[in-house]
Amino acid sequence: MNLLVVVTFFLGYMEWGTNNRAFVFNAAAALYNSLPNDLEGFLNPFVLIPLAGLIVLVITFFQAPPNRKLSLIGLACLGVFMVFLFFIGLTSLNIRIIVSTLPFLACAFLSLRLNWRKAVSE
């Protein structure tokens, strides 16, 4: 489930200014390519928080049963960014942004339900 959350996170679509638009995976690749020269790009909270979430979720890929707390922490870090994108899409009535965030929100909801059931049954 965590892999699906990460994949749908990268499908998020952003628009800003007049002619600026990118998918999250394009923006992440651009930040990664500018890494040695532009460290200021990583100091933005909207980069650091999702990056921390990605790192935490990648750690759970290598755990036999993924740690529930780590999964929820990673989901929360990614969710902050995607919910923000979703509300930007709603307020600007940009259907492309709204539709691009829905797969992540659905996977996040399913992940929360699965992790919540694990907590209740333990």
PDB file of C-alpha atoms in Angstrom:
ATOM      1  CA  MET A   1       0.000   0.000   0.000  1.00  0.00           C
ATOM      2  CA  ASN A   2       2.862   2.384   0.785  1.00  0.00           C
ATOM      3  CA  LEU A   3       4.278   1.904  -2.709  1.00  0.00           C
ATOM      4  CA  LEU A   4       0.929   2.925  -4.187  1.00  0.00           C
ATOM      5  CA  VAL A   5       0.873   6.018  -1.970  1.00  0.00           C
ATOM      6  CA  VAL A   6       4.334   7.044  -3.209  1.00  0.00           C
ATOM      7  CA  VAL A   7       3.467   6.428  -6.876  1.00  0.00           C
ATOM      8  CA  THR A   8       0.235   8.418  -6.692  1.00  0.00           C
ATOM      9  CA  PHE A   9       2.058  11.219  -4.863  1.00  0.00           C
ATOM     10  CA  PHE A  10       4.364  11.685  -7.839  1.00  0.00           C
ATOM     11  CA  LEU A  11       1.341  12.025 -10.156  1.00  0.00           C
ATOM     12  CA  GLY A  12       0.271  15.284  -8.516  1.00  0.00           C
ATOM     13  CA  TYR A  13       0.005  18.232 -10.919  1.00  0.00           C
ATOM     14  CA  MET A  14       0.923  21.828 -10.078  1.00  0.00           C
ATOM     15  CA  GLU A  15       0.409  25.140 -11.870  1.00  0.00           C
ATOM     16  CA  TRP A  16       1.753  28.516 -10.789  1.00  0.00           C
ATOM     17  CA  GLY A  17       2.170  31.878 -12.456  1.00  0.00           C
ATOM     18  CA  THR A  18       1.133  32.213 -16.079  1.00  0.00           C
ATOM     19  CA  ASN A  19       3.049  29.478 -17.899  1.00  0.00           C
ATOM     20  CA  ASN A  20       4.518  27.347 -15.109  1.00  0.00           C
ATOM     21  CA  ARG A  21       3.254  23.805 -14.649  1.00  0.00           C
ATOM     22  CA  ALA A  22       4.732  20.477 -13.663  1.00  0.00           C
ATOM     23  CA  PHE A  23       3.946  17.104 -12.215  1.00  0.00           C
ATOM     24  CA  VAL A  24       5.464  16.377  -8.822  1.00  0.00           C
ATOM     25  CA  PHE A  25       7.885  13.885 -10.392  1.00  0.00           C
ATOM     26  CA  ASN A  26       9.105  16.601 -12.819  1.00  0.00           C
ATOM     27  CA  ALA A  27       9.615  19.069  -9.981  1.00  0.00           C
ATOM     28  CA  ALA A  28      11.411  16.436  -7.893  1.00  0.00           C
ATOM     29  CA  ALA A  29      13.721  15.605 -10.806  1.00  0.00           C
ATOM     30  CA  ALA A  30      14.478  19.296 -11.357  1.00  0.00           C
ATOM     31  CA  LEU A  31      15.313  19.742  -7.659  1.00  0.00           C
ATOM     32  CA  TYR A  32      17.492  16.638  -7.672  1.00  0.00           C
ATOM     33  CA  ASN A  33      19.384  17.808 -10.768  1.00  0.00           C
ATOM     34  CA  SER A  34      20.067  21.219  -9.203  1.00  0.00           C
ATOM     35  CA  LEU A  35      21.108  19.706  -5.857  1.00  0.00           C
ATOM     36  CA  PRO A  36      24.829  20.479  -5.736  1.00  0.00           C
ATOM     37  CA  ASN A  37      24.375  24.100  -6.811  1.00  0.00           C
ATOM     38  CA  ASP A  38      21.033  25.058  -5.279  1.00  0.00           C
ATOM     39  CA  LEU A  39      20.617  23.966  -1.672  1.00  0.00           C
ATOM     40  CA  GLU A  40      18.086  26.739  -1.024  1.00  0.00           C
ATOM     41  CA  GLY A  41      15.499  24.837  -3.051  1.00  0.00           C
ATOM     42  CA  PHE A  42      15.525  22.077  -0.435  1.00  0.00           C
ATOM     43  CA  LEU A  43      15.044  24.476   2.490  1.00  0.00           C
ATOM     44  CA  ASN A  44      11.440  25.183   1.508  1.00  0.00           C
ATOM     45  CA  PRO A  45       9.048  23.429   3.916  1.00  0.00           C
ATOM     46  CA  PHE A  46       6.961  22.252   0.954  1.00  0.00           C
ATOM     47  CA  VAL A  47      10.046  20.338  -0.188  1.00  0.00           C
ATOM     48  CA  LEU A  48      11.461  19.181   3.157  1.00  0.00           C
ATOM     49  CA  ILE A  49       8.251  17.781   4.632  1.00  0.00           C
ATOM     50  CA  PRO A  50       7.271  15.624   1.612  1.00  0.00           C
ATOM     51  CA  LEU A  51      10.912  14.568   1.203  1.00  0.00           C
ATOM     52  CA  ALA A  52      10.934  13.368   4.811  1.00  0.00           C
ATOM     53  CA  GLY A  53       7.695  11.503   4.150  1.00  0.00           C
ATOM     54  CA  LEU A  54       9.153   9.846   1.066  1.00  0.00           C
ATOM     55  CA  ILE A  55      12.242   8.747   2.972  1.00  0.00           C
ATOM     56  CA  VAL A  56      10.129   7.296   5.782  1.00  0.00           C
ATOM     57  CA  LEU A  57       7.883   5.418   3.347  1.00  0.00           C
ATOM     58  CA  VAL A  58      10.862   4.053   1.420  1.00  0.00           C
ATOM     59  CA  ILE A  59      12.194   2.708   4.723  1.00  0.00           C
ATOM     60  CA  THR A  60       8.908   0.841   5.200  1.00  0.00           C
ATOM     61  CA  PHE A  61       9.371  -0.859   1.801  1.00  0.00           C
ATOM     62  CA  PHE A  62      12.172  -2.924   3.343  1.00  0.00           C
ATOM     63  CA  GLN A  63      10.302  -3.987   6.472  1.00  0.00           C
ATOM     64  CA  ALA A  64       8.581  -7.391   6.453  1.00  0.00           C
ATOM     65  CA  PRO A  65       5.410  -6.059   8.007  1.00  0.00           C
ATOM     66  CA  PRO A  66       5.630  -2.293   7.418  1.00  0.00           C
ATOM     67  CA  ASN A  67       5.748  -0.346  10.663  1.00  0.00           C
ATOM     68  CA  ARG A  68       2.321   1.207  11.181  1.00  0.00           C
ATOM     69  CA  LYS A  69       3.624   4.352  12.865  1.00  0.00           C
ATOM     70  CA  LEU A  70       6.224   4.986  10.166  1.00  0.00           C
ATOM     71  CA  SER A  71       3.586   4.451   7.485  1.00  0.00           C
ATOM     72  CA  LEU A  72       1.282   6.980   9.125  1.00  0.00           C
ATOM     73  CA  ILE A  73       4.091   9.517   9.606  1.00  0.00           C
ATOM     74  CA  GLY A  74       5.123   9.208   5.962  1.00  0.00           C
ATOM     75  CA  LEU A  75       1.514   9.443   4.829  1.00  0.00           C
ATOM     76  CA  ALA A  76       0.986  12.570   6.928  1.00  0.00           C
ATOM     77  CA  CYS A  77       4.074  14.257   5.482  1.00  0.00           C
ATOM     78  CA  LEU A  78       2.995  13.563   1.907  1.00  0.00           C
ATOM     79  CA  GLY A  79      -0.633  14.276   2.709  1.00  0.00           C
ATOM     80  CA  VAL A  80       0.071  17.827   3.856  1.00  0.00           C
ATOM     81  CA  PHE A  81       1.391  18.690   0.409  1.00  0.00           C
ATOM     82  CA  MET A  82      -1.299  16.863  -1.559  1.00  0.00           C
ATOM     83  CA  VAL A  83      -4.195  18.238   0.503  1.00  0.00           C
ATOM     84  CA  PHE A  84      -2.717  21.697  -0.025  1.00  0.00           C
ATOM     85  CA  LEU A  85      -2.629  21.042  -3.789  1.00  0.00           C
ATOM     86  CA  PHE A  86      -6.204  19.744  -3.658  1.00  0.00           C
ATOM     87  CA  PHE A  87      -7.459  22.909  -1.952  1.00  0.00           C
ATOM     88  CA  ILE A  88      -5.531  25.077  -4.411  1.00  0.00           C
ATOM     89  CA  GLY A  89      -7.300  23.203  -7.194  1.00  0.00           C
ATOM     90  CA  LEU A  90     -10.671  23.702  -5.503  1.00  0.00           C
ATOM     91  CA  THR A  91     -10.217  27.408  -4.852  1.00  0.00           C
ATOM     92  CA  SER A  92      -8.935  28.098  -8.368  1.00  0.00           C
ATOM     93  CA  LEU A  93     -11.418  25.639  -9.934  1.00  0.00           C
ATOM     94  CA  ASN A  94      -8.536  23.941 -11.737  1.00  0.00           C
ATOM     95  CA  ILE A  95      -9.839  20.503 -12.667  1.00  0.00           C
ATOM     96  CA  ARG A  96      -6.385  19.207 -13.642  1.00  0.00           C
ATOM     97  CA  ILE A  97      -5.010  19.820 -10.152  1.00  0.00           C
ATOM     98  CA  ILE A  98      -8.104  18.373  -8.480  1.00  0.00           C
ATOM     99  CA  VAL A  99      -8.102  15.213 -10.610  1.00  0.00           C
ATOM    100  CA  SER A 100      -4.351  14.684 -10.172  1.00  0.00           C
ATOM    101  CA  THR A 101      -4.672  14.657  -6.383  1.00  0.00           C
ATOM    102  CA  LEU A 102      -7.663  12.312  -6.179  1.00  0.00           C
ATOM    103  CA  PRO A 103      -5.691   9.051  -6.685  1.00  0.00           C
ATOM    104  CA  PHE A 104      -3.370   9.990  -3.826  1.00  0.00           C
ATOM    105  CA  LEU A 105      -6.251  10.988  -1.573  1.00  0.00           C
ATOM    106  CA  ALA A 106      -8.032   7.692  -2.309  1.00  0.00           C
ATOM    107  CA  CYS A 107      -4.879   5.669  -1.584  1.00  0.00           C
ATOM    108  CA  ALA A 108      -4.254   7.697   1.563  1.00  0.00           C
ATOM    109  CA  PHE A 109      -7.798   7.005   2.734  1.00  0.00           C
ATOM    110  CA  LEU A 110      -7.366   3.270   2.086  1.00  0.00           C
ATOM    111  CA  SER A 111      -4.007   3.275   3.843  1.00  0.00           C
ATOM    112  CA  LEU A 112      -5.514   5.017   6.860  1.00  0.00           C
ATOM    113  CA  ARG A 113      -8.351   2.490   6.981  1.00  0.00           C
ATOM    114  CA  LEU A 114      -5.935  -0.444   6.795  1.00  0.00           C
ATOM    115  CA  ASN A 115      -3.643   1.001   9.461  1.00  0.00           C
ATOM    116  CA  TRP A 116      -6.578   1.942  11.689  1.00  0.00           C
ATOM    117  CA  ARG A 117      -7.944  -1.611  11.549  1.00  0.00           C
ATOM    118  CA  LYS A 118      -4.524  -2.974  12.492  1.00  0.00           C
ATOM    119  CA  ALA A 119      -4.445  -0.679  15.522  1.00  0.00           C
ATOM    120  CA  VAL A 120      -7.939  -1.666  16.640  1.00  0.00           C
ATOM    121  CA  SER A 121      -7.299  -5.408  16.260  1.00  0.00           C
ATOM    122  CA  GLU A 122      -3.979  -5.309  18.186  1.00  0.00           C
TER     123      GLU A 122
END
